[in-house]
XYZ file of C-alpha atoms in Angstrom:
263
model
C 14.950 59.762 -64.483
C 16.087 62.392 -61.784
C 12.557 62.119 -60.111
C 12.834 58.577 -60.286
C 15.017 58.392 -58.290
C 13.851 61.180 -56.082
C 10.806 58.969 -55.647
C 13.419 55.966 -54.967
C 15.059 57.521 -51.915
C 11.998 58.604 -50.345
C 10.619 54.576 -50.365
C 13.973 53.469 -49.651
C 14.749 55.421 -46.459
C 11.335 54.182 -44.350
C 13.294 51.654 -44.889
C 16.173 53.044 -43.746
C 14.905 54.114 -40.137
C 13.225 50.529 -39.297
C 16.424 49.386 -40.240
C 18.334 51.266 -38.279
C 15.790 51.070 -34.965
C 15.474 47.027 -35.487
C 19.283 47.074 -35.284
C 19.309 49.299 -32.034
C 16.804 46.846 -30.510
C 19.129 44.116 -31.077
C 21.203 45.097 -28.606
C 20.572 43.581 -25.185
C 21.326 44.985 -21.570
C 23.930 42.971 -20.373
C 23.590 40.048 -18.459
C 23.303 40.922 -14.790
C 26.936 39.392 -13.268
C 26.752 36.116 -11.290
C 28.525 36.069 -8.037
C 31.727 33.887 -8.788
C 31.884 37.273 -11.395
C 31.441 40.167 -8.350
C 34.145 38.851 -6.608
C 36.427 38.610 -9.606
C 35.560 42.129 -10.508
C 36.024 43.323 -6.200
C 39.633 41.770 -6.373
C 40.551 45.101 -9.007
C 43.642 47.077 -8.012
C 43.085 50.290 -7.722
C 45.344 53.560 -7.927
C 43.118 56.218 -5.415
C 40.000 56.785 -3.719
C 38.983 57.525 0.123
C 38.851 55.747 2.419
C 37.786 56.253 6.243
C 40.005 54.646 8.899
C 38.243 53.920 12.793
C 38.543 52.969 16.220
C 35.003 53.432 18.614
C 36.019 52.377 22.375
C 32.264 52.758 24.100
C 31.740 51.737 28.208
C 27.718 52.660 29.460
C 29.627 55.756 30.546
C 31.166 56.747 27.741
C 32.669 56.820 23.854
C 36.520 57.893 21.804
C 36.315 58.171 18.510
C 39.286 58.560 16.553
C 38.905 58.744 12.715
C 41.302 58.914 9.481
C 38.950 60.412 7.163
C 42.017 60.116 3.339
C 41.531 61.032 0.221
C 45.341 59.296 -1.031
C 46.560 58.767 -5.037
C 48.660 59.595 -7.286
C 51.968 58.935 -9.054
C 53.783 58.162 -6.094
C 51.387 57.475 -2.976
C 50.151 60.282 -1.836
C 47.557 61.348 1.634
C 45.274 63.793 2.177
C 43.861 63.069 5.596
C 41.830 64.616 8.705
C 41.892 63.597 10.939
C 39.271 63.918 13.761
C 39.282 62.317 17.697
C 35.683 62.885 19.822
C 35.477 62.750 23.608
C 33.337 63.719 26.273
C 31.508 65.478 23.554
C 34.022 67.801 22.316
C 35.923 67.414 19.076
C 39.276 68.399 17.609
C 40.125 67.751 14.119
C 44.080 68.271 12.216
C 44.694 68.283 8.416
C 48.020 66.906 7.349
C 49.578 65.273 3.603
C 51.742 62.292 3.415
C 54.691 61.792 1.178
C 56.822 59.739 1.063
C 58.336 60.254 4.588
C 57.415 63.738 5.112
C 55.202 64.852 7.794
C 53.196 67.867 5.974
C 50.240 69.375 9.185
C 48.341 72.380 9.306
C 48.747 74.695 12.471
C 47.035 78.018 12.699
C 47.192 78.376 9.167
C 50.941 77.633 9.080
C 52.494 74.448 7.731
C 54.676 73.006 9.473
C 57.235 70.017 8.241
C 58.319 67.019 10.295
C 59.418 63.177 10.363
C 55.468 60.458 10.000
C 57.603 58.233 11.768
C 59.308 60.176 15.119
C 55.710 61.859 14.754
C 53.354 59.370 14.389
C 54.798 56.192 14.516
C 54.027 54.876 11.380
C 56.164 55.208 8.642
C 55.423 55.632 4.737
C 54.899 52.121 4.000
C 52.904 51.084 6.539
C 50.285 53.199 5.513
C 50.748 52.782 1.835
C 49.878 48.600 2.613
C 47.573 49.552 5.184
C 45.377 51.279 2.024
C 46.600 49.989 -1.132
C 47.162 45.722 0.652
C 44.197 44.904 2.700
C 44.088 41.865 2.643
C 40.636 40.978 1.513
C 39.929 43.302 -1.259
C 43.866 41.973 -2.107
C 42.452 38.278 -2.688
C 37.737 38.235 -1.984
C 37.305 35.049 -2.599
C 38.416 34.387 1.113
C 35.356 35.414 2.208
C 31.418 33.430 1.973
C 29.677 36.319 0.948
C 26.137 36.114 0.996
C 25.249 37.825 -2.832
C 21.568 40.471 -4.015
C 21.067 43.010 -6.351
C 19.291 46.077 -6.320
C 18.777 48.440 -9.690
C 21.418 48.196 -10.393
C 24.077 47.439 -7.609
C 25.407 43.953 -6.886
C 26.418 43.701 -3.392
C 28.545 41.002 -1.530
C 27.646 40.354 2.328
C 29.994 38.647 4.480
C 32.011 37.587 7.839
C 34.653 35.358 9.032
C 35.690 34.480 12.420
C 39.572 32.810 10.251
C 41.893 34.864 14.109
C 44.876 35.284 11.019
C 42.435 37.302 8.902
C 41.659 39.809 11.358
C 44.958 40.604 13.073
C 45.948 41.312 9.668
C 43.384 43.267 9.384
C 43.040 45.838 12.891
C 47.328 45.744 12.061
C 46.466 47.765 9.161
C 44.983 49.774 11.548
C 46.756 50.048 14.245
C 49.811 51.006 12.576
C 48.732 53.507 10.377
C 46.158 55.459 12.277
C 47.836 57.005 14.721
C 47.690 61.024 14.901
C 51.028 60.549 17.244
C 53.010 58.254 19.149
C 51.302 58.422 22.795
C 47.808 56.918 20.449
C 50.161 54.330 19.578
C 51.223 53.087 22.418
C 46.699 52.890 23.409
C 46.003 51.953 20.126
C 49.147 48.972 20.785
C 47.506 48.154 24.697
C 43.539 48.288 23.271
C 45.401 45.442 20.379
C 46.553 43.390 22.429
C 44.673 42.881 25.446
C 41.370 42.810 23.587
C 39.117 40.244 22.820
C 37.679 39.982 18.842
C 34.895 38.883 16.857
C 34.239 37.818 14.058
C 34.875 40.735 10.314
C 31.997 42.008 8.849
C 32.439 42.694 5.166
C 30.294 44.555 2.198
C 31.725 44.998 -1.138
C 29.463 46.854 -3.278
C 29.545 47.021 -7.343
C 27.997 48.545 -10.283
C 28.442 49.349 -13.892
C 30.964 46.471 -12.460
C 33.168 48.127 -11.423
C 34.079 48.260 -7.881
C 32.471 51.118 -5.881
C 31.946 50.805 -2.139
C 33.335 47.907 0.220
C 33.562 47.969 4.603
C 34.986 46.201 6.638
C 34.363 45.805 10.862
C 35.055 44.097 13.839
C 34.055 44.069 17.030
C 35.890 43.608 20.080
C 35.179 43.765 23.938
C 38.234 44.819 25.759
C 38.613 44.194 29.406
C 35.179 43.183 30.848
C 33.394 46.566 30.062
C 34.944 48.213 27.589
C 33.813 47.447 23.690
C 36.010 48.380 20.850
C 34.485 48.964 16.721
C 37.431 48.983 14.080
C 36.492 49.279 10.704
C 38.055 50.369 7.903
C 35.730 51.986 4.389
C 35.746 53.222 0.351
C 34.549 55.182 -2.039
C 35.606 57.472 -4.825
C 37.884 54.662 -6.042
C 39.252 56.806 -9.825
C 38.921 60.093 -8.172
C 42.336 61.119 -7.780
C 45.128 58.948 -9.254
C 47.190 62.172 -10.177
C 47.131 64.312 -6.810
C 49.938 65.499 -4.909
C 51.295 67.608 -2.283
C 49.750 71.338 -3.013
C 52.920 73.773 -3.569
C 51.947 75.805 -0.773
C 51.809 73.261 1.903
C 55.713 71.536 0.528
C 57.003 74.972 1.635
C 56.000 74.575 4.693
C 58.043 75.255 7.788
C 60.713 72.805 9.369
C 57.862 72.202 12.840
C 59.495 73.477 16.395
C 61.133 71.377 18.567
C 61.053 71.860 22.392
C 64.200 71.802 23.920
C 64.560 70.868 27.491
C 66.942 73.578 29.761
C 68.729 72.815 32.685
C 68.729 74.772 35.720
C 71.290 75.195 37.915
């Protein structure tokens, strides 16, 4: 009897294997995204990621580029920003952390603490709004897109000439990019006297998740200068637990310079 059961199991085994293969084969790959589905996915909120905000001012003879490369995340939004200013072949770098209304800056390997608004002319709320509340990512359906697919990557590309939407986009950068009060004044003048063209948008989706978002506005400033405002997102969900490092929190108060009166 045991021998018969043994042979019965051997005969049954190939059928079980074939049945398992058939079940696996019957699992279909996900249906391709539609344009409407891609737009809906692009509008989902995010807790963390990386964003590069930039301003390029150029003419036929010179150019200046201001860049803020920011990692953001945490239970209370925290920002680690690497700033770069390039002009006339020279580049200056600075590193800061922003948490609440505090600004922590690295000066010659020593961390200093200062009031964010006093140092940069923008508030913590400005930074949060500029990065977390991009008006197009909040509602991507505002734009008329072209939709394309390459292997597993879906891309939405479009543009708008809506003056209010363009102004809101530039405002968010101009109110959070400056690294000093003087720079904030310069950006304000550029913003005021520039003539803007269209806002171009590119949204990238893979595995039913937003993986990249690029926004650019080109403008003219006076007769000779060209301006380009930019904001590029990526690495979503990579810094959900971002915190200001302990050694940075132990920063010294930023020294203040006092003018001396002459007798």
